[in-house]
XYZ file of C-alpha atoms in Angstrom:
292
model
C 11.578 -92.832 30.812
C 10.867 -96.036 29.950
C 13.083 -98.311 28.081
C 12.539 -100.782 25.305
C 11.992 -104.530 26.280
C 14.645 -106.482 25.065
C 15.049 -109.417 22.987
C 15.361 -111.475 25.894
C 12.169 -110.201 27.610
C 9.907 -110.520 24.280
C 11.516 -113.156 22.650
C 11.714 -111.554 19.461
C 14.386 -110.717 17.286
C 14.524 -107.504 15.834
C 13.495 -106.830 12.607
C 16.791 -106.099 10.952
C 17.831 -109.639 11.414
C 14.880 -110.331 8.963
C 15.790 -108.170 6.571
C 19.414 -109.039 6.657
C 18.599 -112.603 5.579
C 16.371 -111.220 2.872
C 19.799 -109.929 1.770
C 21.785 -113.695 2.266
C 18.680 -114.579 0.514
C 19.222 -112.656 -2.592
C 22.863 -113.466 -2.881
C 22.445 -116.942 -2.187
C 19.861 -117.366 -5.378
C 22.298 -115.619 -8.049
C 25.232 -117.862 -6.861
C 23.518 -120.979 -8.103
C 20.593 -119.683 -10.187
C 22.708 -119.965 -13.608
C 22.714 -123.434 -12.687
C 19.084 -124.170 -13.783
C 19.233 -122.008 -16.668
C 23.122 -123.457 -18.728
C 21.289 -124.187 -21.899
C 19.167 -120.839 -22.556
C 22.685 -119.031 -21.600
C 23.985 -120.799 -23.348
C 22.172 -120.585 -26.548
C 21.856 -117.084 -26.320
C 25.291 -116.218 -25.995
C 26.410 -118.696 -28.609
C 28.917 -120.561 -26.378
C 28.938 -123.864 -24.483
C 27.126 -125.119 -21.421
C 30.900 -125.572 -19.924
C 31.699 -121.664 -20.470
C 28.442 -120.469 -19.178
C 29.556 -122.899 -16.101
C 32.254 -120.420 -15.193
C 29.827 -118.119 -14.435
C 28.877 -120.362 -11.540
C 33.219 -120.741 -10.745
C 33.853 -117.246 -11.069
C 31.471 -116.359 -8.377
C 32.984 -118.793 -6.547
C 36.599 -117.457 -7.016
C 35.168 -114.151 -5.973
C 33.458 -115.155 -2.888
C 36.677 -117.033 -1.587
C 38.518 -113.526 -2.316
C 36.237 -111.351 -1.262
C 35.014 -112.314 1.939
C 38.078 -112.305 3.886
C 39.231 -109.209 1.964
C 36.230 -107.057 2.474
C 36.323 -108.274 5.964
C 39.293 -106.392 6.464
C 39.228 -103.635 4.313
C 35.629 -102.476 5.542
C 37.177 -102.574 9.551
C 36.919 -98.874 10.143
C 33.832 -98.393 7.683
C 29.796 -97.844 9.279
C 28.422 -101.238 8.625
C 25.539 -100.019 7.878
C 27.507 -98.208 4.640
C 28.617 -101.514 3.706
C 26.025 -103.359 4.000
C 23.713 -100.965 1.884
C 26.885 -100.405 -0.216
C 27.174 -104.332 -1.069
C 23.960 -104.676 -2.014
C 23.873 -101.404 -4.530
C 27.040 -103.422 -6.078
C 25.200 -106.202 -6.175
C 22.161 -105.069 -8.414
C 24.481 -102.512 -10.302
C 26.626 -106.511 -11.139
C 23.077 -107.975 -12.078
C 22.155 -105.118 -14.210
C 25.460 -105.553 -16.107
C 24.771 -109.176 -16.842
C 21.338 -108.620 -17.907
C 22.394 -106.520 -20.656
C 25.523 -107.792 -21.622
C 26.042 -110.297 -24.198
C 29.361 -110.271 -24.137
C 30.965 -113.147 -22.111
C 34.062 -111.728 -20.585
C 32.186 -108.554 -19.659
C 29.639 -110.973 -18.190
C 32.048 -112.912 -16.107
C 33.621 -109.551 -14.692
C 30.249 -108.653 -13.863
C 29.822 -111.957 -11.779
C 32.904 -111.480 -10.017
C 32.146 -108.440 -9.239
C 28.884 -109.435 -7.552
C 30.598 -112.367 -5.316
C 32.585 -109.547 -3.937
C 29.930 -107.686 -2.941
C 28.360 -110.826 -2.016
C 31.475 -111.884 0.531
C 31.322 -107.942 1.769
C 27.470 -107.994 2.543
C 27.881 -111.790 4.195
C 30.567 -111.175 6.402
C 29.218 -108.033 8.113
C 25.674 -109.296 8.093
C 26.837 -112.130 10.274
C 28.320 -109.079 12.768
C 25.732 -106.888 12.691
C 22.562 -109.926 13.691
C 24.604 -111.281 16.265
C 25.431 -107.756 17.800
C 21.474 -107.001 17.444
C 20.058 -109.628 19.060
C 22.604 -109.783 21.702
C 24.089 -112.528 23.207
C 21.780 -114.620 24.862
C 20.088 -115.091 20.926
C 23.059 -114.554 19.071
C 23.326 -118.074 17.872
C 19.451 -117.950 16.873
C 20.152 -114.613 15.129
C 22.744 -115.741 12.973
C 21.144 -119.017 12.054
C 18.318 -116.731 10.650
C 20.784 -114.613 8.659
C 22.867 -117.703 7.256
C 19.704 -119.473 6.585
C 18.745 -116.784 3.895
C 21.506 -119.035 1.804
C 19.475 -122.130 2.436
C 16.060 -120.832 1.778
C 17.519 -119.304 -1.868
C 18.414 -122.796 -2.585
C 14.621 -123.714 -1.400
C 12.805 -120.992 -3.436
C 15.121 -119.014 -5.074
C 17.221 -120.553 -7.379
C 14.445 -122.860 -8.399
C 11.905 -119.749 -8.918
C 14.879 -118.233 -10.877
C 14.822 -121.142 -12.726
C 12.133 -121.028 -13.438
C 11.323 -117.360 -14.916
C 14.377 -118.220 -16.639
C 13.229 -120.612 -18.821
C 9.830 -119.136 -19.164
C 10.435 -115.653 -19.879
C 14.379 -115.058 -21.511
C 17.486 -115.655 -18.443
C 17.521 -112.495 -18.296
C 14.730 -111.736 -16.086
C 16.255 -113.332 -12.460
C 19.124 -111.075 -13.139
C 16.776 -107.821 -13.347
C 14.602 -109.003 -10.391
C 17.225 -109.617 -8.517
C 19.164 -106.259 -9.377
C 15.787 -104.184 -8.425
C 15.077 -106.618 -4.952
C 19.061 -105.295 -3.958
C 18.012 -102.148 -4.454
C 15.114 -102.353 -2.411
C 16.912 -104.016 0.207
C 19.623 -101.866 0.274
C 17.563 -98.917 1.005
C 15.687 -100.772 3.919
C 18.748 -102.200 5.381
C 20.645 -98.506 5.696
C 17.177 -97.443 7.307
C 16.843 -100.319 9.857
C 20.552 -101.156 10.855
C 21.387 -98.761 13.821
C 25.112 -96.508 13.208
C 27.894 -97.740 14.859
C 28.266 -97.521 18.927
C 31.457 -99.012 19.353
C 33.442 -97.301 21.651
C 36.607 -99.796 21.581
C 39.609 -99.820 19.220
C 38.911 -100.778 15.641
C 40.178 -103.914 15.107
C 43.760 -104.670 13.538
C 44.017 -106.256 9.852
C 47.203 -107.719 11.403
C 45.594 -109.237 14.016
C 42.646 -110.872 11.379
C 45.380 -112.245 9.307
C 47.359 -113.215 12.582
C 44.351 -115.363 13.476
C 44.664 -117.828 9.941
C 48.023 -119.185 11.087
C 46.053 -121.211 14.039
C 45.790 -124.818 12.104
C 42.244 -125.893 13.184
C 40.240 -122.638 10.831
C 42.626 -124.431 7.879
C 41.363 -127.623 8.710
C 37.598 -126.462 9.164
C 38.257 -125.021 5.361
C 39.302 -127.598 4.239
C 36.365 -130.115 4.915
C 34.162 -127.472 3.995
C 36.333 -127.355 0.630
C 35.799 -131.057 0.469
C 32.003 -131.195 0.867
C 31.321 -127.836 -0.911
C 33.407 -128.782 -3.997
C 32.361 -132.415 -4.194
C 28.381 -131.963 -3.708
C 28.231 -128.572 -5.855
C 30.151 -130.135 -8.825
C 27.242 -131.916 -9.910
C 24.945 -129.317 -8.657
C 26.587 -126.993 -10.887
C 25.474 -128.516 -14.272
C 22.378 -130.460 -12.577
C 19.924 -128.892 -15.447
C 21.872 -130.553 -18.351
C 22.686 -133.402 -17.007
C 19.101 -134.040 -16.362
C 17.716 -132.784 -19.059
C 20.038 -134.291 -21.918
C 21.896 -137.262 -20.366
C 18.466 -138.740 -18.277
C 15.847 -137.531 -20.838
C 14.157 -135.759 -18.155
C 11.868 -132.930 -19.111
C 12.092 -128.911 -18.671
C 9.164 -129.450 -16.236
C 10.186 -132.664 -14.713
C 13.894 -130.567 -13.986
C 12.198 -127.745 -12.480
C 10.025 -130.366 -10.078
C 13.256 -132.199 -9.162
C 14.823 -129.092 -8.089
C 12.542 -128.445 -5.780
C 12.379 -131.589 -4.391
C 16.617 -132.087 -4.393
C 16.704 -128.685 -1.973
C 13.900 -129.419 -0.009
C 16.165 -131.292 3.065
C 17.675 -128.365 3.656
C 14.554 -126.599 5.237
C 14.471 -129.081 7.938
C 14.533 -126.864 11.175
C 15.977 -129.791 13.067
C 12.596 -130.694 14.719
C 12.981 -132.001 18.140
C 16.536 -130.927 18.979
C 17.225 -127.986 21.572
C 18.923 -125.308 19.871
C 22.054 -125.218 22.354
C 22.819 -128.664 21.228
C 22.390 -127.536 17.548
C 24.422 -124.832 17.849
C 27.210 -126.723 20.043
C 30.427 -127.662 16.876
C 30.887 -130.822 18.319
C 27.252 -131.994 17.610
C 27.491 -130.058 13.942
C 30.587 -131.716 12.922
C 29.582 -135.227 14.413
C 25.927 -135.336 12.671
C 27.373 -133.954 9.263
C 30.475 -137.008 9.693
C 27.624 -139.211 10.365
C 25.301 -138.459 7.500
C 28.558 -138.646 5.088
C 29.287 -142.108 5.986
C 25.449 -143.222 5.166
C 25.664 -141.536 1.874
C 25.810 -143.719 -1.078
C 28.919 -142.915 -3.456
């Protein structure tokens, strides 16, 4: 019988590492999405651009809560259940903002969806590194993960978009039906569970945050996450009303504002890329040069 070549004899990555940064993709563009369209939210629900922003903060809130917590909770369940699980939360969340008008039902529904968001991101990170195995684990995962960046690329300014062209509204329905889709591709294409080793602990997980360094590597991601995405947040009215910029001059900037984050790092090996040291160093380095 002949086996399968493996990744490291083609080269390739399976094709479930693909579709699992579809998913990253799809949760990356609702996270910031609302932030293009504040002022038809806004309008429509009859409530100010600085409510509709807690639509962006609840997420947030529910991210930080419900990655580590669906982490630990889905230990002993299939990943490929959760995964396919998260994202039918996910659209079930979008369809519940789509037709809601009312606000607090609205945020609930956003909260909701950064769970399921923090549940689908965690094990998606697990289940490309396993595939690929570990000579292309790092190259796996930087596929995954880089679903977030390309959603900041093309998605959120594409939701933009058709947010401000046809009702904001219709980004939450796309994205609802895309999960859907997804979810049904991902519980075809992940394989079941092989482990034969112990499950592991909760106690041990939560054992693991009492080593200082992952509090200090939160906190400068706190740092540059909070003080970059503040703006970021509100970025359509604060173009828009306080520069005079235009609804089509906006949706041109956004493009061009996201588009250093596509850069593949051109030149540089990947085992030097994916070596801390060099990540922390270059992003220390680029925060000095940056203007405040």
């Amino acid at each position: 019988m002949i086996s399968a070549p493996t990744v490291e004899e083609t080269g390739r990555l399976p094709l479930v590492i693909y579709v699992l940064a579809v998913g990253v993709f799809l949760m990356g563009t609702t996270e910031f999405v609302v932030a293009g369209i504040l002022p038809e939210i806004a309008g429509d629900l009859g409530t100010s651009i600085a409510n509709v922003g807690l639509m962006i903060t609840v997420f947030a809130i529910g991210m930080i809560v419900g990655t580590p917590a669906m982490a630990i909770l889905t230990l002993r369940v299939p990943r490929r259940v959760t995964l396919s699980s998260a994202l039918i939360v996910f659209a079930i969340g979008h369809v519940i903002v789509a037709l809601s008008s009312n606000f607090g039902l609205i945020l609930g529904a956003r909260f909701l969806t950064a769970v399921a968001t923090g549940a689908f991101w965690a094990v998606a990170a697990v289940v490309g590194a396993k595939a690929a195995g570990p000579a292309s684990s790092s190259r796996a995962l930087g596929i995954v993960l880089g679903g977030g960046m390309l959603a900041n690329v093309i998605g959120v300014p594409l939701g933009a978009l058709a947010g401000q062209s046809i009702g904001w509204r219709g980004p939450f329905w796309a994205l609802a039906a895309l999960a859907l889709v997804a979810a049904a591709v991902v519980h075809r294409l992940v394989p079941a569970d092989t482990d034969s080793g112990a499950v592991p602990s909760w106690r041990a997980e939560i054992a693991s945050l009492r080593d200082g360094r992952i509090w200090l590597v939160l906190s400068g991601c706190a740092v540059v996450c909070g003080s970059s995405l503040a703006a970021y947040s509100f970025i359509s009215p604060l173009l828009t009303e306080n520069t005079g910029f235009s609804e089509q001059e906006f949706k041109l900037g956004n493009h061009v504002e996201v588009l250093p984050e596509i850069d593949p790092n051109p030149g540089i090996p990947r085992s030097v890329v994916a070596d801390p040291r060099f990540i922390v160093a270059s992003t220390c380095a680029i925060l000095s040069l940056t203007p405040v």
